[in-house]
Every structure is written in structure tokens, then in C-alpha cells.
Short mmCIF file of C-alpha atoms and ligand atoms in Angstrom, two decimals:
data_model
loop_
_atom_site.label_atom_id
_atom_site.label_comp_id
_atom_site.label_asym_id
_atom_site.label_seq_id
_atom_site.Cartn_x
_atom_site.Cartn_y
_atom_site.Cartn_z
CA UNK A 731 67.93 -23.55 -142.95
CA UNK A 732 69.25 -26.04 -145.27
CA UNK A 733 73.03 -26.87 -145.68
CA UNK A 734 74.09 -26.66 -148.99
CA UNK A 735 77.37 -28.61 -148.59
CA UNK A 736 79.03 -30.31 -145.71
CA UNK A 737 81.95 -28.94 -144.28
CA UNK A 738 85.37 -30.76 -144.21
CA UNK A 739 86.09 -28.83 -141.03
CA UNK A 740 84.61 -31.22 -138.76
CA UNK A 741 84.70 -32.31 -135.16
CA UNK A 742 87.80 -34.55 -135.31
CA UNK A 743 89.75 -31.70 -137.15
CA UNK A 744 88.83 -28.85 -134.66
CA UNK A 745 89.50 -31.34 -131.81
CA UNK A 746 93.23 -31.42 -132.22
CA UNK A 747 93.29 -28.00 -130.44
CA UNK A 748 91.36 -28.88 -128.08
CA UNK A 749 92.50 -32.02 -126.68
CA UNK A 750 94.49 -30.83 -123.95
CA UNK A 751 91.50 -30.24 -121.20
CA UNK A 752 89.67 -27.56 -123.15
CA UNK A 753 87.45 -26.78 -120.44
CA UNK A 754 87.20 -23.41 -118.57
CA UNK A 755 87.53 -23.36 -114.91
CA UNK A 756 86.63 -20.47 -112.99
CA UNK A 757 87.74 -20.69 -109.09
CA UNK A 758 86.71 -18.17 -106.70
CA UNK A 759 86.49 -15.50 -109.39
CA UNK A 760 85.06 -12.26 -108.19
CA UNK A 761 84.58 -8.50 -109.55
CA UNK A 762 84.29 -5.25 -107.67
CA UNK A 763 83.69 -1.88 -109.00
CA UNK A 764 84.64 0.50 -105.85
CA UNK A 765 82.01 -0.93 -103.22
CA UNK A 766 79.75 -2.65 -105.68
CA UNK A 767 80.17 -6.47 -106.27
CA UNK A 768 79.12 -7.20 -109.77
CA UNK A 769 80.32 -10.92 -109.46
CA UNK A 770 80.63 -12.60 -106.00
CA UNK A 771 83.56 -15.17 -105.77
CA UNK A 772 82.47 -17.83 -107.92
CA UNK A 773 83.39 -21.37 -108.73
CA UNK A 774 82.14 -22.83 -112.28
CA UNK A 775 83.33 -25.73 -114.63
CA UNK A 776 82.71 -25.59 -118.02
CA UNK A 777 83.00 -29.08 -119.51
CA UNK A 778 84.84 -29.42 -122.39
CA UNK A 779 82.88 -29.48 -125.51
CA UNK A 780 79.88 -28.37 -124.14
CA UNK A 781 77.37 -25.77 -125.02
CA UNK A 782 77.16 -24.00 -121.51
CA UNK A 783 74.63 -20.81 -120.87
CA UNK A 784 75.10 -18.26 -118.41
CA UNK A 785 71.24 -16.87 -117.95
CA UNK A 786 70.12 -13.99 -116.06
CA UNK A 787 68.47 -10.53 -116.11
CA UNK A 788 70.25 -7.41 -116.87
CA UNK A 789 72.77 -6.60 -114.70
CA UNK A 790 73.42 -9.85 -112.97
CA UNK A 791 77.20 -10.12 -114.04
CA UNK A 792 76.96 -12.44 -117.29
CA UNK A 793 78.84 -9.67 -119.21
CA UNK A 794 81.78 -9.44 -116.48
CA UNK A 795 81.94 -13.16 -116.18
CA UNK A 796 82.48 -13.53 -119.58
CA UNK A 797 85.19 -10.47 -120.17
CA UNK A 798 87.01 -12.17 -117.16
CA UNK A 799 87.54 -15.36 -119.15
CA UNK A 800 88.57 -13.35 -122.39
CA UNK A 801 91.06 -11.15 -120.32
CA UNK A 802 89.01 -8.36 -121.00
CA UNK A 803 88.23 -7.50 -117.33
CA UNK A 804 90.72 -8.23 -114.45
CA UNK A 805 89.11 -10.53 -111.92
CA UNK A 806 89.50 -8.65 -108.30
CA UNK A 807 89.92 -12.25 -107.14
CA UNK A 808 90.58 -15.93 -108.10
CA UNK A 809 91.74 -17.61 -111.17
CA UNK A 810 90.83 -18.80 -114.61
CA UNK A 811 91.75 -22.02 -116.38
CA UNK A 812 91.28 -23.14 -119.73
CA UNK A 813 92.40 -26.51 -119.74
CA UNK A 814 95.36 -27.14 -117.67
CA UNK A 815 96.69 -23.31 -117.98
CA UNK A 816 96.10 -20.92 -115.88
CA UNK A 817 95.50 -17.92 -117.90
CA UNK A 818 94.53 -15.34 -115.05
CA UNK A 819 97.73 -13.10 -115.90
CA UNK A 820 97.37 -13.58 -119.69
CA UNK A 821 96.44 -10.60 -121.96
CA UNK A 822 93.31 -11.37 -124.16
CA UNK A 823 95.08 -11.87 -127.16
CA UNK A 824 97.38 -14.86 -125.72
CA UNK A 825 94.61 -16.65 -124.44
CA UNK A 826 92.93 -19.45 -126.86
CA UNK A 827 89.75 -17.78 -126.54
CA UNK A 828 87.27 -15.87 -129.09
CA UNK A 829 84.53 -13.81 -128.57
CA UNK A 830 81.54 -12.96 -130.57
CA UNK A 831 79.41 -9.72 -129.27
CA UNK A 832 75.86 -8.60 -130.02
CA UNK A 833 77.15 -6.24 -132.66
CA UNK A 834 78.93 -8.11 -135.00
CA UNK A 835 81.65 -5.69 -135.77
CA UNK A 836 82.23 -7.01 -139.35
CA UNK A 837 84.90 -4.74 -141.45
CA UNK A 838 82.36 -3.04 -143.67
CA UNK A 839 84.98 -2.50 -146.50
CA UNK A 840 85.99 -6.14 -146.53
CA UNK A 841 83.91 -8.97 -148.44
CA UNK A 842 82.54 -11.79 -146.34
CA UNK A 843 85.69 -13.91 -147.62
CA UNK A 844 88.22 -11.29 -146.53
CA UNK A 845 85.89 -10.69 -143.11
CA UNK A 846 86.43 -14.50 -142.18
CA UNK A 847 90.19 -14.62 -143.66
CA UNK A 848 91.34 -11.79 -141.20
CA UNK A 849 92.39 -13.88 -138.49
CA UNK A 850 94.73 -16.18 -140.54
CA UNK A 851 96.05 -13.20 -142.84
CA UNK A 852 96.90 -11.56 -139.36
CA UNK A 853 99.14 -14.64 -138.28
CA UNK A 854 100.77 -14.20 -141.78
CA UNK A 855 99.15 -17.48 -143.09
CA UNK A 856 99.03 -16.90 -146.90
CA UNK A 857 97.17 -19.65 -148.51
CA UNK A 858 93.80 -19.49 -146.79
CA UNK A 859 91.34 -20.27 -149.48
CA UNK A 860 90.69 -23.75 -148.35
CA UNK A 861 90.21 -23.17 -144.51
CA UNK A 862 87.90 -19.90 -145.47
CA UNK A 863 85.66 -22.04 -147.80
CA UNK A 864 85.28 -24.45 -145.38
CA UNK A 865 84.34 -22.24 -142.41
CA UNK A 866 81.79 -20.58 -144.85
CA UNK A 867 80.22 -24.02 -145.64
CA UNK A 868 80.01 -24.64 -142.12
CA UNK A 869 78.11 -21.21 -141.55
CA UNK A 870 76.21 -21.89 -144.98
CA UNK A 871 77.64 -18.63 -146.48
CA UNK A 872 79.51 -20.32 -149.39
CA UNK A 873 77.48 -18.36 -151.84
CA UNK A 874 77.98 -14.85 -150.26
CA UNK A 875 81.55 -14.82 -150.30
CA UNK A 876 82.09 -12.11 -152.16
CA UNK A 877 79.31 -9.59 -150.86
CA UNK A 878 80.21 -7.19 -148.46
CA UNK A 879 78.55 -7.25 -144.81
CA UNK A 880 75.83 -4.58 -145.61
CA UNK A 881 74.61 -6.88 -148.27
CA UNK A 882 73.89 -9.62 -146.01
CA UNK A 883 70.67 -10.10 -143.52
CA UNK A 884 71.40 -9.84 -139.65
CA UNK A 885 71.25 -13.63 -139.45
CA UNK A 886 73.93 -13.88 -142.26
CA UNK A 887 76.32 -11.28 -140.46
CA UNK A 888 75.85 -13.01 -137.55
CA UNK A 889 77.21 -16.43 -138.94
CA UNK A 890 79.78 -14.36 -140.28
CA UNK A 891 81.09 -13.49 -136.78
CA UNK A 892 80.85 -16.82 -136.02
CA UNK A 893 82.79 -17.72 -138.54
CA UNK A 894 85.42 -15.10 -138.39
CA UNK A 895 85.82 -16.27 -134.54
CA UNK A 896 85.95 -20.21 -135.40
CA UNK A 897 88.86 -19.90 -138.01
CA UNK A 898 91.23 -19.25 -135.22
CA UNK A 899 90.39 -22.41 -133.74
CA UNK A 900 90.06 -21.29 -130.38
CA UNK A 901 89.50 -23.43 -127.39
CA UNK A 902 86.62 -21.51 -126.31
CA UNK A 903 84.24 -19.50 -128.06
CA UNK A 904 82.37 -16.93 -125.88
CA UNK A 905 79.21 -15.55 -127.05
CA UNK A 906 77.69 -12.51 -125.57
CA UNK A 907 73.78 -11.94 -126.62
CA UNK A 908 75.01 -12.53 -130.10
CA UNK A 909 71.34 -12.86 -131.29
CA UNK A 910 70.07 -9.84 -129.42
CA UNK A 911 69.65 -7.74 -132.63
CA UNK A 912 67.61 -10.16 -134.36
CA UNK A 913 63.86 -10.45 -134.74
CA UNK A 914 62.03 -13.59 -133.08
CA UNK A 915 61.82 -15.54 -135.89
CA UNK A 916 65.38 -15.28 -136.98
CA UNK A 917 66.48 -15.39 -133.60
CA UNK A 918 64.76 -18.90 -133.21
CA UNK A 919 66.33 -20.15 -136.33
CA UNK A 920 69.76 -18.99 -135.31
CA UNK A 921 69.56 -20.55 -132.11
CA UNK A 922 69.22 -24.03 -133.77
CA UNK A 923 71.98 -22.92 -136.37
CA UNK A 924 74.64 -21.78 -133.49
CA UNK A 925 73.42 -25.10 -131.77
CA UNK A 926 74.38 -27.12 -135.08
CA UNK A 927 77.74 -25.47 -135.40
CA UNK A 928 78.67 -26.05 -131.95
CA UNK A 929 77.61 -29.85 -132.32
CA UNK A 930 79.64 -29.95 -135.66
CA UNK A 931 82.96 -28.34 -134.49
CA UNK A 932 82.67 -29.81 -131.04
CA UNK A 933 84.43 -26.72 -129.55
CA UNK A 934 83.09 -25.42 -125.93
CA UNK A 935 80.73 -22.53 -126.29
CA UNK A 936 80.01 -20.24 -123.45
CA UNK A 937 76.85 -18.40 -124.42
CA UNK A 938 75.55 -15.46 -122.58
CA UNK A 939 71.82 -14.66 -122.85
CA UNK A 940 69.02 -13.20 -120.81
CA UNK A 941 66.53 -15.38 -122.70
CA UNK A 942 65.49 -18.41 -120.83
CA UNK A 943 63.93 -19.88 -123.75
CA UNK A 944 67.08 -19.26 -125.91
CA UNK A 945 69.19 -20.93 -122.88
CA UNK A 946 67.06 -23.66 -122.49
CA UNK A 947 66.83 -24.49 -126.41
CA UNK A 948 70.86 -24.44 -127.01
CA UNK A 949 72.86 -25.32 -123.91
CA UNK A 950 73.60 -28.70 -122.50
CA UNK A 951 74.31 -26.84 -119.12
CA UNK A 952 72.69 -23.50 -117.90
CA UNK A 953 73.96 -21.51 -115.07
CA UNK A 954 71.17 -19.06 -113.81
CA UNK A 955 72.69 -16.04 -112.46
CA UNK A 956 71.15 -13.68 -109.98
CA UNK A 957 72.58 -10.28 -108.66
CA UNK A 958 76.15 -11.56 -109.21
CA UNK A 959 76.25 -15.18 -108.22
CA UNK A 960 75.03 -18.55 -109.91
CA UNK A 961 71.55 -19.26 -108.15
CA UNK A 962 71.72 -22.89 -109.41
CA UNK A 963 73.05 -24.69 -112.60
CA UNK A 964 72.04 -27.75 -114.61
CA UNK A 965 70.64 -29.53 -117.62
CA UNK A 966 67.54 -27.06 -118.77
CA UNK A 967 65.20 -30.16 -117.58
CA UNK A 968 66.70 -30.51 -114.42
CA UNK A 969 66.27 -26.86 -114.11
CA UNK A 970 62.81 -26.81 -115.20
CA UNK A 971 61.53 -29.52 -113.14
CA UNK A 972 63.94 -29.08 -109.92
CA UNK A 973 64.22 -25.76 -109.19
CA UNK A 974 65.79 -25.13 -106.07
CA UNK A 975 64.61 -21.54 -105.36
CA UNK A 976 61.68 -19.22 -106.34
CA UNK A 977 64.32 -17.22 -108.39
CA UNK A 978 64.72 -20.30 -110.75
CA UNK A 979 61.05 -21.43 -110.35
CA UNK A 980 59.69 -17.94 -111.43
CA UNK A 981 62.71 -16.96 -113.74
CA UNK A 982 62.47 -20.06 -115.83
CA UNK A 983 59.13 -20.41 -117.18
CA UNK A 984 55.87 -19.99 -114.77
CA UNK A 985 55.21 -21.52 -111.41
CA UNK A 986 52.51 -21.43 -109.20
CA UNK A 987 53.89 -21.21 -105.29
CA UNK A 988 51.93 -21.80 -102.35
CA UNK A 989 52.49 -20.61 -98.94
CA UNK A 990 52.12 -24.02 -96.55
CA UNK A 991 52.83 -25.59 -93.09
CA UNK A 992 54.11 -28.88 -92.50
CA UNK A 993 51.68 -30.72 -90.84
CA UNK A 994 53.28 -34.29 -90.96
CA UNK A 995 55.15 -36.95 -92.39
CA UNK A 996 54.08 -40.17 -94.27
CA UNK A 997 56.96 -42.45 -95.75
CA UNK A 998 59.01 -40.40 -98.06
CA UNK A 999 56.58 -37.52 -98.36
CA UNK A 1000 55.70 -34.61 -96.22
CA UNK A 1001 52.11 -33.61 -95.67
CA UNK A 1002 51.44 -30.01 -95.80
CA UNK A 1003 48.62 -27.97 -94.93
CA UNK A 1004 47.65 -24.90 -97.24
CA UNK A 1005 44.53 -23.15 -97.39
CA UNK A 1006 42.44 -25.46 -95.00
CA UNK A 1007 43.34 -28.56 -97.32
CA UNK A 1008 46.22 -30.98 -97.53
CA UNK A 1009 49.07 -31.13 -99.99
CA UNK A 1010 51.72 -34.09 -100.46
CA UNK A 1011 55.25 -33.41 -101.39
CA UNK A 1012 57.88 -35.96 -101.81
CA UNK A 1013 60.58 -35.27 -99.01
CA UNK A 1014 63.23 -35.27 -101.60
CA UNK A 1015 61.90 -32.47 -103.60
CA UNK A 1016 61.94 -30.12 -100.99
CA UNK A 1017 64.75 -27.73 -100.60
CA UNK A 1018 64.14 -26.75 -96.99
CA UNK A 1019 63.97 -28.16 -93.77
CA UNK A 1020 60.52 -30.07 -93.12
CA UNK A 1021 60.29 -29.78 -89.40
CA UNK A 1022 56.61 -30.05 -88.36
CA UNK A 1023 54.64 -26.68 -87.83
CA UNK A 1024 57.45 -25.04 -90.04
CA UNK A 1025 56.79 -23.20 -93.25
CA UNK A 1026 57.52 -24.10 -96.64
CA UNK A 1027 56.65 -22.69 -100.07
CA UNK A 1028 55.18 -25.10 -102.66
CA UNK A 1029 55.45 -25.00 -106.22
CA UNK A 1030 53.58 -26.52 -109.12
CA UNK A 1031 54.11 -25.82 -113.04
CA UNK A 1032 50.80 -24.98 -114.70
CA UNK A 1033 51.14 -27.67 -117.26
CA UNK A 1034 51.16 -30.27 -114.73
CA UNK A 1035 48.02 -29.66 -113.23
CA UNK A 1036 44.52 -30.86 -114.74
CA UNK A 1037 41.39 -29.13 -114.29
CA UNK A 1038 37.89 -31.16 -113.53
CA UNK A 1039 34.97 -29.34 -113.29
CA UNK A 1040 33.37 -29.56 -109.54
CA UNK A 1041 30.55 -31.89 -110.67
CA UNK A 1042 33.03 -34.78 -112.21
CA UNK A 1043 35.26 -34.42 -109.22
CA UNK A 1044 34.52 -38.04 -107.93
CA UNK A 1045 36.18 -39.63 -110.67
CA UNK A 1046 39.59 -37.94 -109.82
CA UNK A 1047 41.76 -40.62 -108.91
CA UNK A 1048 43.08 -41.12 -105.16
CA UNK A 1049 46.80 -39.89 -104.22
CA UNK A 1050 46.57 -36.93 -106.22
CA UNK A 1051 47.15 -33.34 -104.71
CA UNK A 1052 43.93 -31.39 -105.25
CA UNK A 1053 42.64 -27.85 -104.60
CA UNK A 1054 39.09 -26.37 -105.30
CA UNK A 1055 38.56 -22.90 -106.84
CA UNK A 1056 36.67 -20.67 -109.34
CA UNK A 1057 37.92 -19.90 -112.94
CA UNK A 1058 38.50 -16.53 -113.29
CA UNK A 1059 39.70 -16.28 -116.64
CA UNK A 1060 40.45 -18.18 -119.65
CA UNK A 1061 42.59 -17.73 -122.62
CA UNK A 1062 42.39 -20.02 -125.70
CA UNK A 1063 45.84 -19.96 -127.52
CA UNK A 1064 45.35 -23.00 -129.62
CA UNK A 1065 47.62 -25.50 -128.55
CA UNK A 1066 46.19 -25.39 -125.08
CA UNK A 1067 43.87 -23.09 -122.97
CA UNK A 1068 45.54 -20.89 -120.18
CA UNK A 1069 43.32 -20.94 -117.05
CA UNK A 1070 43.52 -18.39 -113.77
CA UNK A 1071 41.84 -20.10 -111.04
CA UNK A 1072 40.67 -17.99 -107.64
CA UNK A 1073 41.56 -20.46 -104.78
CA UNK A 1074 41.61 -20.07 -101.00
CA UNK A 1075 45.15 -21.46 -101.45
CA UNK A 1076 46.44 -19.07 -103.97
CA UNK A 1077 44.88 -16.25 -105.67
CA UNK A 1078 45.68 -16.69 -109.26
CA UNK A 1079 46.55 -20.03 -109.82
CA UNK A 1080 47.77 -20.65 -113.49
CA UNK A 1081 46.75 -24.06 -115.58
CA UNK A 1082 47.60 -24.97 -118.82
CA UNK A 1083 45.33 -27.54 -120.31
CA UNK A 1084 46.38 -29.18 -123.63
CA UNK A 1085 43.81 -28.77 -126.57
CA UNK A 1086 42.61 -32.58 -126.85
CA UNK A 1087 38.74 -32.55 -125.86
CA UNK A 1088 37.69 -29.11 -124.37
CA UNK A 1089 35.29 -28.85 -121.80
CA UNK A 1090 32.81 -26.09 -122.66
CA UNK A 1091 31.73 -25.86 -119.01
CA UNK A 1092 35.47 -24.93 -117.90
CA UNK A 1093 34.24 -21.04 -118.40
CA UNK A 1094 34.70 -17.93 -115.81
CA UNK A 1095 32.73 -18.55 -112.85
CA UNK A 1096 32.68 -22.44 -112.95
CA UNK A 1097 33.69 -24.17 -109.66
CA UNK A 1098 36.70 -26.59 -110.61
CA UNK A 1099 39.17 -28.99 -109.11
CA UNK A 1100 42.55 -28.47 -109.78
CA UNK A 1101 44.73 -31.95 -109.33
CA UNK A 1102 48.29 -33.43 -109.53
CA UNK A 1103 50.74 -35.81 -108.75
CA UNK A 1104 52.60 -35.21 -105.89
CA UNK A 1105 55.88 -35.88 -107.60
CA UNK A 1106 55.57 -32.99 -109.64
CA UNK A 1107 55.51 -30.96 -106.35
CA UNK A 1108 58.49 -28.86 -105.31
CA UNK A 1109 59.36 -27.06 -102.18
CA UNK A 1110 61.47 -24.17 -100.94
CA UNK A 1111 62.48 -22.35 -97.79
CA UNK A 1112 59.38 -19.89 -96.65
CA UNK A 1113 62.43 -17.45 -96.10
CA UNK A 1114 62.70 -16.34 -99.81
CA UNK A 1115 60.68 -13.89 -101.51
CA UNK A 1116 57.99 -15.74 -103.21
CA UNK A 1117 58.14 -13.34 -106.02
CA UNK A 1118 61.69 -13.51 -106.75
CA UNK A 1119 62.43 -13.35 -110.19
CA UNK A 1120 59.35 -12.41 -111.65
CA UNK A 1121 60.09 -8.67 -112.50
CA UNK A 1122 63.06 -9.88 -114.23
CA UNK A 1123 61.02 -12.38 -116.41
CA UNK A 1124 58.83 -9.67 -117.23
CA UNK A 1125 61.57 -7.47 -118.59
CA UNK A 1126 62.55 -9.80 -121.47
N1 LIG B 156 83.21 -0.70 -115.55
C1 LIG B 156 82.22 -0.83 -114.98
N2 LIG B 156 82.26 0.25 -113.85
C2 LIG B 156 81.21 0.04 -112.44
N3 LIG B 156 80.43 -0.58 -112.56
C3 LIG B 156 80.02 -1.82 -113.70
C4 LIG B 156 81.07 -1.74 -115.02
N4 LIG B 156 80.86 -2.80 -115.52
C5 LIG B 156 79.78 -3.51 -115.20
N5 LIG B 156 79.18 -2.58 -114.10
C6 LIG B 156 78.22 -3.00 -113.07
O1 LIG B 156 78.09 -4.16 -112.90
C7 LIG B 156 76.99 -5.12 -112.90
C8 LIG B 156 76.93 -6.39 -113.71
O2 LIG B 156 77.39 -5.90 -115.40
P1 LIG B 156 77.30 -6.67 -116.42
O3 LIG B 156 77.60 -6.08 -117.77
O4 LIG B 156 78.24 -7.95 -116.05
O5 LIG B 156 75.81 -7.20 -116.61
P2 LIG B 156 75.04 -8.41 -117.29
O6 LIG B 156 74.52 -9.61 -116.72
O7 LIG B 156 75.84 -8.58 -118.66
O8 LIG B 156 73.59 -7.28 -118.15
P3 LIG B 156 73.05 -7.12 -119.51
O9 LIG B 156 72.09 -8.38 -119.70
O10 LIG B 156 72.50 -5.89 -119.20
O11 LIG B 156 74.05 -7.17 -120.52
C9 LIG B 156 76.30 -4.06 -113.46
O12 LIG B 156 75.27 -3.53 -112.34
C10 LIG B 156 76.92 -3.04 -113.98
O13 LIG B 156 76.22 -1.66 -113.70
MG1 LIG B 157 75.71 -7.99 -120.84
#
């Protein structure tokens, strides 16, 4: 999507309304409905000017959390601060917050210009032309100002909804699955577009989604929610590379998880026994106690693994974790080939190999060695369910 003209409504101008802290602070906030707890007491700080995503499966409490920030839901306990201001007791319309929902709820009888001008007119502001024009430029709809909502595409309507919210100069913009109604291609486009708008205006965005790719593409910080709790919080790369629970390992991308037993320690590393072989895991990457004889779950991402035909195993460098197995299935998807390997350690090991030089011997039935750097391995407490987060991912 190309920008037709640059908006004069840039970061500095918008900043005047966000200087006083601007961040969202939730302290011990919770919500119960009768005996059901939708959100367990939660502490969360959203840094000012950041793009923050609440990511989780259906029913995990994302919307409830967002509605408590907006003031649309009264918390059972805890407080909400916006910057220095405790807004817990304030009604929604007194909070410097705007919300964009999945259904854009544009006014069908008003044109795009008037939809965007709505918030200004309601506040009795007469000369709206420049502000609305700037805002329409920001969302690249300057040409569409006189159309009615039904004459726009889904993505365009979505941008009108964003413009209509931003024109009120909120301190925080809350977005609840705003791209949910769009098809995949438009959705991907709008993710980049929303990210650009957020970078340009510098307002704090709190974005709710159940799509892990969407959260990772857009957000600076992602809070992964599971059953009313924040399971882990971090940058997309941090969550992906260093998951601290099987839920995060499975929900965000794909992980191979192996049951292992602590054998010994070697310097900074833990040596583990799994399926008759040994694996090495840096102790710092293990979110579990590493007492000798104790059980841990070991994880490795499919793209970190190399696949070598058993005949060439002699060439594998020393110091790599290795597992032998048999290729059970392959699927060529252009950019890579995805292999499922059957081994004593794990029945369905997934391996993604980038399509550079394809080894035609790597076909179903071939004996192979999987190997990877111990530094890419992560470890968890074996008390957790090995398949946590898997059903949720399948539901995407
Ligand atoms: N008014 C209500 N009364 C009773 N239970 C509710 C109410 N609102 C929400 N819940 C329950 O609280 C839980 C969290 O709901 P919430 O809408 O926050 O989920 P969500 O993470 O936004 O899910 P989705 O991705 O499906 O939108 C759900 O189990 C839901 O059924
Ligand atoms: Mg929801």
C-alpha cells in the first residue's frame, strides 16, 4: 500500500496529549463472573508509545482485560492507571482511551469524512476540515472522503474506524481483533498498515488477537494469555526463542518436545538422557530445576535442526545434539521442506530444511541423523502438560 501524501499529523503533534506518562498500568486487576474467574489478578505495564499485543486462544480473557482498561467492565479487584492517573473509578467516556472493535460500527448514513469528524463535532468543534483531512491522509483515504462506508472495502472501513478513534487524540488506542473480519491477504496488509500508523502517531496501542503471527508481526511486546493469566511477556523474538512454558512453546510456532532425565552437569551445561542417547542443554535456558535424576522436558524448534543422511553422519561436527531416526513423511512447500522423523526420543519430530540444495536421498524410509546446536535447546519443568497450547493453535 503506497501513501499518497504524508500526513502533517505526525508523532510530535500527537505527543502533546501523551506526555504525562501515557502508559497503561494494571495492578492486581481481576474479573470474576459468579464462581468463574475470567481474569486472575494481573499486573501488567504497557510502556508509553509501544505496540502491545494481548495474545491468546478464545475465552482466555483478552476482551475482558481490554474492557477493564476502557472502563466498559468493572474489575472485581485491582486498579487501572493511565499514566499517573488512577482511572479505575472513571466511566468510559472520561478515560483518554478509544476502542476499535472487530465490527467497525461506522455510521452507514454518514460519509467517510463525517464518520471521522464525528468525535470532533460531538465536542462542539466547528472547524474540523484540517484535522479530518490530516487523519484521512494518515490512513490513506484522502480520496474516499465523500463515499459512504458500504462503498469501501473491509480494509478501508477498518482504517476509517482507526481514523475515527485517533482523531480524539486518545492516550491509548485499544483494538479488539480489528482485523478479524478480513481475508488473510488483506489482513497481512493491514497488519503492516496499522503498525505504520502506530509508529507515525506514537500513541500506545493495545491490540487483542488470537493470531500468533499477527501479534509477532505488529507488536513490540506480546503478553501471551492462557486461561485468565499472562503466561509469558516479552518481545516476539524473546518469546519465540526462549519460551518459559510448554504452552508458549506450542502456541507460538511449533516446538519438538522431548521427555528427558538429568544425567550430569558439565560446566554451564546440563547433560540429559533421552531415548538411550544424550542431549546437552545450557543450564541458563532451562526453566526447571536440574537435579540429577530429575525429569525435564527439552524443546527444539523445527528450523534449528539439520538433517543428515545416516551415510554421511561422520561429517557432523562435534558438540552438536544428535538423534537418529527414520523419515516418516516429507512435504515440499517451496521455501523449505518439512520432514516428520520417527525416532526413539520423539515419535513425530518436525524438521524444516530450507530449500538450498535438496538431498534426494531424504525420502520416507531413509535413516537420518537430526542434529542441532545445544544453544538452541530449551528446557521446562516436566510437570507441565507436554501438549499444552496445541489444541488452541489448531483452532486458529
Ligand atoms: N458477561 C459475562 N458473563 C459470564 N462470563 C463471561 C462474561 N463475559 C465473558 N465471560 C467469560 O469470560 C471468559 C473470557 O472472556 P473474553 O471475552 O475475555 O475472552 P477472549 O479471550 O476475548 O476470547 P475470544 O478470543 O473468543 O474473543 C470466557 O470464558 C467468557 O465466557
Ligand atoms: Mg474477545
